Coordinates of C-alpha atoms in Angstrom, one line a residue:
M161 CA 6.4 14.9 -7.4
L162 CA 7.3 18.0 -6.3
S163 CA 8.1 20.8 -8.1
Y164 CA 9.6 24.8 -7.4
Q165 CA 8.4 27.8 -8.2
H166 CA 11.4 30.2 -8.8
P167 CA 12.2 31.2 -5.5
D168 CA 10.7 35.5 -5.9
Q169 CA 7.3 33.5 -7.2
G170 CA 6.3 32.3 -4.2
S171 CA 6.6 28.7 -2.1
A172 CA 6.9 25.3 -2.9
I173 CA 3.6 24.0 -4.8
L174 CA 2.8 19.9 -3.6
A175 CA 1.8 18.0 -6.0
C176 CA 1.7 13.9 -6.9
A177 CA 2.0 12.2 -10.0
I178 CA 3.3 9.3 -11.2
I179 CA 7.3 10.0 -12.4
S180 CA 8.2 9.4 -16.1
Q181 CA 11.4 8.6 -17.4
M182 CA 13.0 11.6 -18.8
D183 CA 13.1 12.1 -22.7
K184 CA 15.5 9.6 -24.5
S185 CA 16.3 12.6 -27.1
V186 CA 17.6 14.6 -24.2
I187 CA 19.7 12.0 -22.7
Q188 CA 21.4 11.2 -26.1
K189 CA 22.6 14.7 -26.5
V190 CA 23.9 15.0 -23.1
K191 CA 25.7 11.7 -24.0
K192 CA 27.0 13.3 -27.5
L193 CA 28.0 16.5 -26.2
S194 CA 30.1 15.1 -23.5
E195 CA 31.9 13.2 -25.7
Q196 CA 32.4 16.5 -27.7
I197 CA 33.9 18.1 -24.3
G198 CA 36.4 15.6 -24.4
I199 CA 37.5 15.1 -20.9
D200 CA 38.5 12.0 -18.7
D201 CA 35.4 12.5 -16.6
P202 CA 33.1 8.9 -16.7
C203 CA 30.3 11.3 -14.2
L204 CA 30.3 13.9 -17.2
P205 CA 26.7 13.2 -18.6
V206 CA 25.6 13.3 -15.3
K207 CA 26.7 16.4 -14.2
L208 CA 25.6 18.2 -17.2
V209 CA 22.2 16.9 -16.6
L210 CA 22.3 18.3 -12.9
L211 CA 23.8 22.0 -14.1
K212 CA 20.7 22.2 -16.5
L213 CA 18.7 20.5 -14.2
M214 CA 19.5 23.0 -11.6
H215 CA 20.0 26.4 -14.3
D216 CA 16.1 25.0 -15.5
R217 CA 14.5 25.3 -12.2
G218 CA 16.1 28.5 -11.2
C219 CA 15.7 28.1 -7.1
Y220 CA 19.3 26.8 -6.0
F221 CA 22.2 29.1 -6.7
D222 CA 23.0 31.2 -10.0
I223 CA 24.4 28.3 -11.8
K224 CA 25.4 30.7 -15.1
A225 CA 27.3 33.3 -12.5
S226 CA 28.9 30.4 -10.8
L227 CA 30.1 28.3 -14.0
N228 CA 33.4 29.2 -14.1
E229 CA 34.3 28.5 -10.6
I230 CA 32.6 25.1 -11.2
L231 CA 34.3 23.9 -14.3
N232 CA 37.4 24.7 -12.5
C233 CA 37.3 21.8 -10.6
F234 CA 34.3 20.2 -11.7
T235 CA 32.9 17.9 -9.2
F236 CA 29.4 16.9 -7.8
D237 CA 30.9 18.0 -4.1
R238 CA 32.2 21.5 -5.4
I239 CA 28.3 21.9 -7.0
A240 CA 27.1 20.9 -3.4
T241 CA 29.1 23.3 -1.8
L242 CA 28.1 26.0 -4.1
W243 CA 24.6 25.6 -3.5
A244 CA 24.8 24.8 0.1
G245 CA 27.4 27.3 1.3
R246 CA 29.2 25.4 2.7
I247 CA 31.5 22.5 2.5
I248 CA 29.7 19.2 1.2
S249 CA 31.3 15.6 0.9
L250 CA 29.2 14.0 -1.0
Y251 CA 31.7 11.8 -3.5
Y252 CA 35.5 11.5 -3.6
E253 CA 36.7 12.3 -7.0
D254 CA 40.1 14.1 -8.2
P255 CA 39.2 17.7 -9.1
V256 CA 38.4 17.3 -13.1
Y257 CA 39.4 21.3 -14.7
V258 CA 37.4 21.9 -17.9
P259 CA 39.6 23.6 -20.6
K260 CA 37.8 27.0 -21.0
A261 CA 37.7 26.3 -25.0
S262 CA 35.1 23.2 -23.9
R263 CA 33.1 25.8 -22.0
Q264 CA 30.8 27.7 -24.7
P265 CA 29.2 24.1 -25.4
I266 CA 28.3 23.8 -21.8
L267 CA 27.0 27.2 -21.7
E268 CA 25.3 26.6 -24.7
L269 CA 23.3 23.5 -23.3
L270 CA 22.5 25.8 -20.4
S271 CA 20.6 28.0 -22.6
D272 CA 19.4 25.7 -24.8
P273 CA 15.3 26.2 -24.9
T274 CA 14.8 22.9 -26.6
I275 CA 16.0 20.9 -23.4
D276 CA 13.6 21.6 -20.4
L277 CA 14.5 20.0 -17.0
K278 CA 12.2 22.5 -15.5
I279 CA 10.0 20.0 -14.4
E280 CA 12.1 16.9 -15.4
T281 CA 12.1 13.4 -13.2
E282 CA 13.3 13.3 -10.2
M283 CA 15.0 10.3 -11.2
A284 CA 17.0 12.4 -14.1
L285 CA 20.2 11.8 -12.3
G286 CA 19.6 8.0 -11.8
Q287 CA 18.7 7.2 -15.3
I288 CA 21.6 9.0 -16.6
Y289 CA 24.0 7.4 -14.5
E290 CA 21.9 4.5 -15.5
E291 CA 22.4 5.2 -19.2
T292 CA 25.7 5.0 -18.7
I293 CA 26.6 2.6 -17.4
P294 CA 28.4 -0.3 -19.5
I295 CA 26.5 -3.3 -20.3
Y296 CA 28.8 -5.7 -19.0
E297 CA 29.4 -3.7 -16.0
K298 CA 25.5 -4.0 -15.2
K299 CA 25.3 -7.4 -15.4
E300 CA 28.5 -8.3 -13.4
L301 CA 27.2 -6.0 -10.9
G302 CA 23.5 -7.0 -11.2
I303 CA 22.2 -3.5 -12.0
T304 CA 18.6 -2.7 -13.0
Y305 CA 16.7 0.5 -14.1
T306 CA 13.7 -0.6 -12.0
P307 CA 10.7 0.6 -14.3
D308 CA 8.0 3.5 -13.5
E309 CA 5.3 1.9 -13.2
I310 CA 6.4 -0.9 -11.1
R311 CA 8.4 1.4 -8.8
E312 CA 4.7 3.5 -8.2
Y313 CA 3.3 0.1 -7.9
M314 CA 5.4 -0.7 -5.3
T315 CA 4.4 2.6 -3.6
S316 CA 1.3 2.6 -3.9
I317 CA 1.0 -0.6 -1.4
I318 CA 2.9 1.5 1.3
R319 CA 0.7 4.7 0.5
S320 CA -2.3 3.8 1.9
E321 CA -1.0 2.9 4.9
I322 CA 1.8 4.7 5.8
E323 CA 2.5 6.9 9.2
P324 CA 4.3 9.8 9.6
S325 CA 6.7 8.5 12.0
D326 CA 7.6 5.3 9.8
L327 CA 11.0 4.6 8.7
L328 CA 12.0 3.1 5.6
L329 CA 15.3 1.2 4.5
D330 CA 16.0 0.3 0.7
P331 CA 19.1 -2.1 1.7
C332 CA 19.8 -2.2 -2.7
C333 CA 19.0 1.6 -3.0
G334 CA 21.2 3.0 -6.1
C335 CA 20.4 5.9 -7.3
G336 CA 17.2 6.1 -4.9
C337 CA 14.1 5.8 -6.4
F338 CA 12.5 3.8 -3.7
L339 CA 13.8 6.7 -1.6
L340 CA 12.4 9.4 -3.5
A341 CA 9.1 7.7 -4.0
F342 CA 9.0 7.0 -0.1
Y343 CA 9.6 10.7 0.6
H344 CA 6.4 11.6 -1.3
S345 CA 4.1 9.0 0.6
L346 CA 5.7 10.0 3.7
L347 CA 5.2 14.0 2.6
N348 CA 1.6 13.4 1.4
S349 CA 1.1 11.6 5.2
Y350 CA 3.0 14.4 7.2
Y351 CA 1.1 17.1 5.6
S352 CA -1.8 16.0 5.7
K353 CA -2.0 15.9 9.1
N354 CA 0.3 18.8 9.9
A355 CA -0.7 21.4 6.8
E356 CA 0.1 24.6 9.0
E357 CA 3.9 22.8 9.7
P358 CA 6.0 24.8 7.4
I359 CA 7.2 22.3 4.5
I360 CA 11.3 23.3 4.3
E361 CA 10.5 21.5 7.9
L362 CA 8.7 18.3 7.0
H363 CA 11.3 17.9 3.9
E364 CA 14.3 17.9 6.7
R365 CA 12.7 15.8 9.2
I366 CA 11.5 13.0 6.2
L367 CA 15.4 13.1 5.1
T368 CA 16.9 13.5 8.4
E369 CA 14.7 11.0 10.4
N370 CA 12.6 8.6 8.2
I371 CA 15.0 7.7 5.1
Y372 CA 17.6 5.4 5.3
G373 CA 19.9 3.4 2.1
I374 CA 22.3 1.4 1.7
D375 CA 23.9 1.0 -1.3
T376 CA 27.8 -0.7 -2.7
S377 CA 28.4 2.1 -5.5
P378 CA 29.6 5.3 -3.4
L379 CA 28.6 7.2 -6.6
A380 CA 25.2 5.9 -6.6
V381 CA 24.7 6.9 -2.9
A382 CA 26.1 10.3 -3.3
L383 CA 23.4 10.8 -6.3
S384 CA 21.0 9.5 -4.4
K385 CA 21.7 12.0 -1.9
L386 CA 21.3 15.0 -4.4
S387 CA 18.4 13.7 -5.9
L388 CA 16.4 13.9 -2.6
A389 CA 18.5 16.9 -1.4
L390 CA 17.1 18.5 -5.0
L391 CA 13.6 18.1 -3.9
F392 CA 13.8 21.9 -2.1
P393 CA 15.6 24.5 -2.9
T394 CA 17.8 24.6 0.2
Y395 CA 20.5 22.0 0.6
I396 CA 19.7 19.9 3.1
E397 CA 21.7 16.1 2.8
C398 CA 20.3 12.7 3.8
P399 CA 23.0 11.7 6.6
H400 CA 21.7 7.8 6.9
I401 CA 22.4 6.9 3.0
Y402 CA 25.5 4.5 3.3
A403 CA 28.2 3.4 0.9
V404 CA 28.6 -0.1 2.1
D405 CA 27.5 -3.7 1.7
A406 CA 24.0 -4.2 3.5
L407 CA 24.5 -8.2 3.6
T408 CA 28.1 -8.0 5.6
E409 CA 28.5 -4.4 7.1
S410 CA 25.0 -3.2 7.5
S411 CA 25.3 -4.2 11.3
G412 CA 27.5 -1.9 12.0
I413 CA 26.0 1.3 10.5
L414 CA 22.1 0.4 11.3
K415 CA 23.2 -0.8 14.8
E416 CA 20.0 -0.9 16.7
C417 CA 17.5 0.6 13.9
T418 CA 14.6 -1.8 13.0
F419 CA 12.2 -0.3 10.0
D420 CA 8.3 -0.4 9.4
W421 CA 9.3 -0.7 5.5
I422 CA 12.2 -2.4 3.8
V423 CA 12.0 -2.2 0.0
T424 CA 14.0 -2.7 -2.7
N425 CA 15.5 -4.0 -6.1
P426 CA 18.1 -6.2 -5.4
P427 CA 21.2 -7.2 -7.4
Y428 CA 20.3 -10.4 -10.0
I429 CA 23.9 -12.0 -9.1
G430 CA 24.0 -15.9 -9.9
H431 CA 26.1 -17.9 -7.7
K432 CA 28.8 -18.4 -10.8
N433 CA 29.3 -14.5 -10.6
L434 CA 30.2 -14.7 -6.8
A435 CA 33.9 -15.2 -5.9
P436 CA 34.6 -18.1 -3.5
E437 CA 35.0 -15.8 -0.3
Y438 CA 32.3 -14.1 -0.6
K439 CA 29.7 -17.2 -1.3
K440 CA 31.8 -18.6 2.6
E441 CA 30.9 -15.7 4.1
L442 CA 27.3 -15.4 3.1
S443 CA 27.0 -18.7 3.8
E444 CA 27.9 -17.9 7.0
L445 CA 25.9 -15.0 7.8
Y446 CA 22.6 -15.9 6.2
P447 CA 23.2 -20.4 7.0
E448 CA 19.2 -19.8 6.9
V449 CA 18.8 -19.3 3.2
F450 CA 21.7 -19.1 1.6
Y451 CA 24.2 -22.3 0.5
N452 CA 25.6 -23.8 -2.5
K453 CA 23.8 -22.4 -5.7
S454 CA 21.9 -19.9 -3.9
D455 CA 21.3 -16.5 -5.4
I456 CA 22.6 -13.6 -3.4
S457 CA 19.3 -12.1 -3.6
Y458 CA 18.1 -14.9 -0.8
C459 CA 20.2 -13.4 1.4
F460 CA 18.2 -9.9 1.6
F461 CA 14.6 -11.8 2.5
S462 CA 17.1 -12.8 5.5
L463 CA 18.3 -9.8 6.4
G464 CA 14.8 -7.8 5.7
E465 CA 13.5 -10.3 8.5
K466 CA 16.2 -9.0 10.8
L467 CA 15.6 -5.5 10.6
L468 CA 12.1 -5.1 10.6
K469 CA 10.0 -4.0 13.0
P470 CA 6.8 -6.9 13.7
D471 CA 4.1 -6.3 11.5
G472 CA 6.9 -4.6 9.3
G473 CA 5.9 -4.9 5.3
L474 CA 8.6 -6.2 3.1
I475 CA 8.2 -5.4 -0.4
Y476 CA 10.7 -6.9 -2.7
I477 CA 11.1 -7.1 -6.9
T478 CA 13.3 -9.6 -7.3
S479 CA 13.5 -12.9 -9.6
R480 CA 10.8 -15.6 -9.9
Y481 CA 13.5 -18.2 -9.4
F482 CA 13.1 -19.2 -6.6
T483 CA 10.0 -19.7 -6.4
Q484 CA 11.0 -23.2 -7.5
S485 CA 14.7 -23.8 -7.8
M486 CA 16.6 -26.7 -6.0
Y487 CA 18.9 -24.5 -3.9
A488 CA 16.0 -21.8 -2.4
Q489 CA 14.0 -24.7 -0.3
R490 CA 15.8 -23.2 2.6
L491 CA 14.5 -20.0 1.6
R492 CA 11.1 -21.2 0.9
S493 CA 10.7 -22.4 4.3
F494 CA 12.5 -19.4 5.8
L495 CA 9.1 -17.1 4.2
L496 CA 6.6 -19.6 5.1
E497 CA 8.0 -19.6 8.5
K498 CA 8.4 -15.6 9.6
F499 CA 6.4 -14.3 7.5
T500 CA 2.7 -13.2 6.2
F501 CA 2.1 -13.5 2.9
H502 CA -0.2 -10.4 1.6
S503 CA 0.3 -10.7 -2.3
I504 CA 2.2 -11.5 -5.0
V505 CA 2.5 -10.7 -8.5
D506 CA 4.0 -13.2 -11.0
F507 CA 5.5 -11.7 -14.3
Y508 CA 5.7 -14.9 -15.4
G509 CA 8.2 -14.7 -18.0
I510 CA 7.2 -11.2 -18.8
R511 CA 10.8 -9.7 -18.8
P512 CA 10.1 -5.6 -17.7
F513 CA 13.7 -4.7 -17.2
K514 CA 15.3 -3.7 -20.4
T515 CA 19.3 -4.7 -19.4
A516 CA 18.5 -7.8 -17.5
E517 CA 17.1 -11.4 -18.8
V518 CA 15.5 -12.1 -15.7
D519 CA 11.8 -13.0 -14.8
P520 CA 10.5 -10.8 -12.1
L521 CA 8.3 -10.9 -9.1
I522 CA 6.9 -8.3 -6.6
I523 CA 6.3 -9.9 -3.3
F524 CA 4.3 -8.2 -0.2
L525 CA 5.1 -9.9 2.8
R526 CA 4.5 -9.0 6.3
K527 CA 7.3 -10.1 9.3
G528 CA 5.4 -12.4 11.7
R529 CA 3.2 -15.8 10.6
Y530 CA -0.3 -15.6 11.8
S531 CA -1.7 -19.1 10.5
G532 CA -4.9 -19.3 8.2
N533 CA -3.7 -16.4 6.1
V534 CA -5.2 -16.2 2.5
F535 CA -3.4 -14.0 -0.1
T536 CA -4.2 -12.6 -3.6
A537 CA -1.2 -13.2 -6.5
K538 CA -1.8 -12.3 -9.8
K539 CA 0.1 -13.9 -12.7
A540 CA 0.3 -12.5 -15.7
S541 CA -1.4 -14.6 -18.7
E542 CA -0.3 -11.9 -21.3
K543 CA 2.4 -10.9 -23.0
S544 CA 1.9 -7.6 -21.3
F545 CA -0.7 -6.1 -18.4
D546 CA -1.0 -2.6 -17.0
L547 CA -0.2 -2.9 -12.8
L548 CA -1.4 0.4 -12.5
D549 CA -4.9 -0.2 -14.1
P550 CA -6.8 -2.8 -12.0
A551 CA -9.7 -2.8 -14.7
K552 CA -7.7 -3.7 -17.4
E553 CA -6.9 -7.5 -17.6
G554 CA -4.0 -9.5 -19.0
Y555 CA -3.6 -11.3 -15.8
S556 CA -5.1 -14.1 -13.8
L557 CA -6.3 -13.5 -9.8
I558 CA -5.5 -16.7 -8.0
E559 CA -6.2 -16.9 -4.5
I560 CA -3.9 -18.5 -2.0
H561 CA -4.0 -20.2 1.5
Q562 CA -0.5 -19.6 2.9
D563 CA -1.2 -23.0 4.9
E564 CA -1.4 -25.3 2.1
M565 CA 2.0 -23.9 0.6
T566 CA 5.1 -26.2 1.2
D567 CA 8.9 -25.5 0.9
E568 CA 9.4 -28.2 -2.0
S569 CA 8.2 -25.6 -4.6
F570 CA 5.7 -22.2 -4.5
S571 CA 2.9 -22.8 -7.6
F572 CA 0.6 -19.5 -8.1
S573 CA -1.5 -22.2 -10.4
T574 CA -5.2 -21.4 -11.9
N575 CA -8.1 -22.8 -10.6
E576 CA -7.9 -24.5 -14.4
E577 CA -4.1 -25.5 -13.9
K578 CA -5.4 -27.0 -10.5
L579 CA -7.7 -29.3 -12.0
L580 CA -5.4 -31.1 -14.6
V581 CA -2.7 -31.7 -12.1
K582 CA -5.3 -32.9 -9.8
S583 CA -6.9 -35.0 -12.6
I584 CA -3.5 -36.5 -13.7
E585 CA -2.3 -37.4 -10.0
D586 CA -5.6 -38.6 -8.9
Q587 CA -5.1 -41.2 -11.5
C588 CA -1.4 -42.3 -11.8
P589 CA 0.0 -44.3 -9.1
Q590 CA 3.9 -43.4 -9.6
S591 CA 6.1 -40.4 -10.5
L592 CA 8.1 -40.5 -13.6
G593 CA 11.4 -41.2 -11.2
D594 CA 10.1 -44.1 -9.9
L595 CA 10.3 -45.2 -13.3
M596 CA 13.2 -43.8 -15.0
N597 CA 16.4 -42.6 -14.4
S598 CA 17.7 -39.2 -15.7
Y599 CA 20.9 -37.7 -16.8
Q600 CA 22.5 -35.0 -18.7
G601 CA 24.1 -34.5 -21.7
I602 CA 28.1 -34.1 -22.3
I603 CA 29.7 -31.2 -21.8
T604 CA 33.5 -31.5 -23.9
G605 CA 34.8 -28.1 -22.9
F606 CA 35.8 -26.6 -26.4
D607 CA 33.2 -27.6 -29.1
R608 CA 35.1 -26.4 -31.5
A609 CA 37.9 -29.0 -30.7
F610 CA 35.6 -31.5 -30.1
V611 CA 32.8 -31.4 -32.7
V612 CA 33.3 -32.1 -36.6
S613 CA 31.7 -32.6 -39.4
G614 CA 32.5 -32.3 -43.3
K615 CA 34.1 -35.1 -45.8
S616 CA 37.5 -34.0 -46.0
P617 CA 39.6 -37.1 -45.8
E618 CA 41.3 -35.9 -42.1
I619 CA 37.8 -35.4 -40.7
L620 CA 36.4 -38.7 -42.1
E621 CA 39.8 -40.6 -40.4
A622 CA 39.3 -38.7 -37.5
I623 CA 35.4 -39.8 -37.6
D624 CA 36.2 -43.3 -38.1
E625 CA 38.9 -43.6 -35.1
C626 CA 36.6 -42.1 -32.6
G627 CA 33.3 -40.4 -33.4
V628 CA 29.7 -40.9 -32.9
K629 CA 26.7 -39.1 -33.8
W630 CA 26.3 -36.0 -32.1
I631 CA 22.8 -33.4 -31.8
K632 CA 21.8 -30.4 -29.6
G633 CA 18.6 -29.1 -28.6
K634 CA 17.9 -27.7 -32.3
N635 CA 17.6 -31.2 -33.6
L636 CA 15.5 -32.2 -31.4
A637 CA 12.1 -33.8 -33.6
E638 CA 10.7 -37.0 -34.7
P639 CA 12.6 -38.5 -36.0
I640 CA 15.7 -37.1 -34.8
E641 CA 17.7 -34.9 -37.2
H642 CA 21.4 -35.7 -37.3
A643 CA 22.7 -32.6 -39.6
G644 CA 26.0 -34.4 -40.5
K645 CA 28.0 -33.8 -36.8
W646 CA 30.1 -36.1 -35.1
L647 CA 31.7 -36.0 -31.8
L648 CA 35.1 -36.7 -31.2
Y649 CA 34.6 -39.0 -28.4
I650 CA 38.1 -39.3 -26.0
D651 CA 37.9 -39.6 -22.6
D652 CA 40.4 -40.3 -19.5
D653 CA 40.7 -43.5 -20.1
S654 CA 41.0 -43.4 -24.4
D655 CA 44.2 -45.1 -25.8
P656 CA 46.1 -42.1 -27.5
A657 CA 47.9 -44.6 -29.6
S658 CA 44.3 -45.6 -31.2
M659 CA 43.4 -42.4 -32.5
P660 CA 46.1 -40.3 -33.9
V661 CA 44.2 -38.3 -36.4
S662 CA 42.1 -37.4 -34.0
L663 CA 44.9 -36.2 -31.5
Q664 CA 46.7 -34.3 -34.2
R665 CA 43.4 -32.1 -34.9
L666 CA 43.5 -31.2 -30.8
S667 CA 46.7 -30.6 -30.6
L668 CA 45.8 -27.5 -32.6
Y669 CA 43.9 -26.3 -29.8
K670 CA 46.1 -27.7 -27.2
Q671 CA 46.5 -24.3 -25.3
K672 CA 43.1 -23.5 -24.9
L673 CA 42.1 -26.9 -24.0
S674 CA 44.5 -27.1 -21.1
S675 CA 43.7 -24.0 -19.6
R676 CA 40.2 -25.6 -18.9
R677 CA 39.7 -25.8 -14.9
E678 CA 39.4 -29.5 -14.5
V679 CA 42.6 -30.1 -16.6
K680 CA 44.7 -27.5 -14.5
K681 CA 43.6 -29.4 -11.2
G682 CA 44.9 -32.7 -12.8
S683 CA 41.6 -34.2 -13.2
R684 CA 41.2 -34.6 -16.8
K685 CA 44.0 -35.5 -19.5
W686 CA 44.4 -32.3 -21.6
Y687 CA 42.9 -34.1 -24.7
A688 CA 39.7 -36.0 -23.0
L689 CA 36.0 -34.4 -23.0
Q690 CA 35.4 -32.3 -19.9
W691 CA 32.8 -34.3 -18.9
G692 CA 31.8 -37.9 -21.1
R693 CA 29.4 -39.2 -18.5
N694 CA 29.4 -43.0 -19.0
K695 CA 29.6 -43.6 -22.6
N696 CA 27.2 -46.8 -22.5
L697 CA 24.0 -44.6 -21.6
F698 CA 24.5 -42.7 -24.6
E699 CA 24.7 -45.8 -26.9
G700 CA 21.8 -47.4 -25.3
P701 CA 18.1 -46.5 -26.1
K702 CA 16.6 -43.6 -24.3
I703 CA 14.1 -40.4 -24.1
L704 CA 15.6 -37.4 -25.2
F705 CA 14.0 -33.8 -24.5
P706 CA 15.5 -30.3 -24.1
Y707 CA 16.2 -28.9 -21.3
K708 CA 14.8 -25.3 -22.4
S709 CA 11.6 -25.5 -24.6
A710 CA 8.6 -24.1 -25.5
S711 CA 6.6 -27.1 -25.6
S712 CA 6.7 -30.8 -24.0
R713 CA 9.0 -32.5 -26.5
F714 CA 10.4 -35.8 -25.5
V715 CA 11.6 -38.0 -28.5
Y716 CA 12.1 -41.6 -28.6
D717 CA 16.3 -42.3 -29.5
P718 CA 16.9 -46.1 -30.5
D719 CA 19.9 -45.8 -32.6
G720 CA 22.4 -44.0 -29.8
Y721 CA 23.2 -40.4 -30.1
F722 CA 25.4 -38.8 -28.2
F723 CA 24.3 -35.1 -27.4
S724 CA 25.3 -31.6 -25.6
A725 CA 24.5 -30.4 -22.1
D726 CA 21.6 -29.0 -23.0
I727 CA 19.5 -32.1 -23.7
Y728 CA 18.9 -34.5 -20.7
A729 CA 18.2 -38.3 -21.1
I730 CA 16.1 -40.7 -19.0
Y731 CA 16.0 -44.9 -19.2
P732 CA 14.2 -47.5 -17.2
R733 CA 15.5 -48.3 -13.6
E734 CA 16.1 -51.6 -13.2
G735 CA 13.0 -53.9 -12.9
F736 CA 11.1 -51.8 -15.1
E737 CA 12.8 -52.2 -18.6
E738 CA 9.7 -53.4 -20.4
I739 CA 8.1 -50.0 -20.4
N740 CA 7.9 -49.1 -23.8
M741 CA 9.9 -46.0 -24.7
Q742 CA 8.0 -44.8 -27.5
K743 CA 5.0 -44.6 -26.0
L744 CA 6.1 -43.0 -23.1
A745 CA 7.5 -40.6 -25.5
M746 CA 4.4 -40.2 -26.5
L747 CA 2.8 -39.8 -23.4
L748 CA 5.3 -37.0 -22.3
S749 CA 4.8 -34.7 -25.7
S750 CA 0.7 -35.1 -25.5
P751 CA -1.0 -32.0 -25.7
I752 CA -2.6 -32.9 -22.2
Y753 CA 0.9 -33.6 -20.3
D754 CA 2.3 -30.3 -22.2
S755 CA -0.7 -28.2 -20.3
Y756 CA 0.1 -30.5 -17.0
F757 CA 4.3 -29.6 -17.2
K758 CA 3.0 -25.5 -18.1
A759 CA 1.2 -26.2 -14.8
F760 CA 4.2 -26.3 -12.7
L761 CA 7.6 -26.2 -14.7
K762 CA 9.6 -23.1 -14.2
K763 CA 8.9 -20.4 -17.2
L764 CA 11.5 -18.4 -18.6
G765 CA 10.9 -15.3 -20.9
N766 CA 7.5 -15.4 -22.6
D767 CA 7.4 -18.8 -24.7
M768 CA 10.1 -21.0 -22.4
Y769 CA 9.9 -23.3 -20.0
E770 CA 12.9 -24.8 -17.8
F771 CA 12.4 -28.7 -18.1
Y772 CA 14.9 -29.2 -16.1
P773 CA 14.9 -33.1 -13.9
N774 CA 14.6 -32.0 -10.5
M775 CA 10.8 -31.0 -11.4
V776 CA 9.9 -33.2 -14.7
M777 CA 10.9 -36.6 -12.8
K778 CA 8.1 -35.1 -10.3
A779 CA 5.9 -35.8 -13.1
K780 CA 3.2 -38.1 -12.3
V781 CA 2.2 -41.4 -15.1
P782 CA 0.2 -43.9 -15.2
S783 CA 1.3 -47.7 -15.1
V784 CA 3.5 -49.1 -17.1
E785 CA 0.4 -51.3 -18.6
Q786 CA -1.3 -48.6 -19.2
I787 CA 1.5 -47.0 -20.6
N788 CA 2.1 -49.9 -23.0
A789 CA -1.8 -50.0 -23.9
L790 CA -1.3 -46.6 -25.2
E791 CA -1.4 -46.0 -29.5
S792 CA -2.1 -42.9 -30.2
I793 CA -2.4 -39.0 -29.1
E794 CA -6.0 -39.6 -28.7
S795 CA -5.9 -42.7 -27.0
V796 CA -3.7 -40.8 -24.1
E797 CA -6.9 -38.5 -24.1
R798 CA -8.9 -40.8 -23.8
L799 CA -7.2 -42.1 -21.0
F800 CA -7.8 -39.0 -18.5
S801 CA -10.8 -38.3 -19.8
G802 CA -13.0 -39.3 -16.4

């Protein structure tokens, strides 16, 4: 971290450290003060931190003497202009006037000895900004604050290899945490090779020649520029940080630029939250990785490959979803073809981001494929581990041969998991999908209308008209727990005349039911289930399992339960009707198959796994004769003991 003495105390002092987060009590005090001041300015907490930081460091300009001038037009541009001594345009905003009656608390903040930002983290602006963004907006825009230890770990990869001439791009730079970290790596590299060069010249060279950033938020871009400028008392702006969409507009501003490093934390926005027009544009720009239900983050891998120099380094922290997702097969193929894998950190269910329910992975790639490459993956084996202390345990080290990886799925299995998978698959002649079909439960479109319980005359009559026994994932046990819920099964081909009481109930929710997408499109009647599926499949015997579960939980259902979309079912394919489904359920729920599934299924959070059919049905199983011969869990263990 760069810290500065007061100008009359000498020149800047250079030091390296892991940058800690700003104290939470400071954040709370500033947010409370912003509420007390009561002006209409969502950026007020950030501006207060900026003033306090500049005042406490005392090496920019005299904040107290200029306070009235600042508060007459309280904008980022006014503060930067007074600092630089010339007009600066960082961020367009309407002039903000702070009434004279509200200025005293700001003056008191500047003089408050209990809040000292003299040596505070340079991410102070970004952190207070991130703290003031509403949760719903963070989710909508995929915004997450990168934890300090993750940022330090990713930067440490660069630090040992950095050269003074290297160029770095963060295409989702936010408030500049990776740009700041890269700055320090470059400064140390410069300084070690040019010890006699004045530090202000090194500082200016890095900001104007080496660092590039892009973000869709103009305010985040302004804060990135400010945070970098604040690293030295003299105002020098970083000119290559742009407020555009890197995926659609970067070619117009970067032109012929190529980079030695691209480092980022791309936004976490699923396909459901993307506008149709934007999805279409991405599919046209990045057809090699983006299609159907792909995630927007996939496009950043393709963008990185286009903008990197040969052998350039790409370091991303992103959702691990792409390693196994059905709609990430093109991306996996692209990565195997275009990159050499250097290292992976798989958090494997640990969720370090405070504002996003994302299972992350850190991946370091080099542009260009080299045959015979072997790399190391760190896979979390406990609920927490220390990225920065290699001496501490908490993860497994796995050696992976890239030539053995396929685009079907990226699996970072330990040796024990590999041995178990090999043991089962060597002894099993077919997959579960060879024997069984699968289908998903019913989507009502509005459970409150269609799912009923109780013993009132109206409810009992509606159940008698069209009610079927209804369960959700939490009811899957041995035996199945009904819990007294009934589904009013009304599909498009149902006869309304035969269920007047049920329709009378549904009419109470007609406005809500009529607003469903399928009803508006004319593909469903207003009173019909959104996706009723094939009723005959539910009425027959089957095996049920939850979509998300902490363990392998397959339950035989001979009683014709109907169930919600958080449950999947399997039933025999034609020609395999003789299979004993009760014994198959016992096999799939056994401890050995629980470990087998967990060796390749997608991890969700600390303890949950995704039992999605596209993966479950690939599981290898014994022959029908062997399954039908099973008598107990012990017989399952004996079957694979050899």
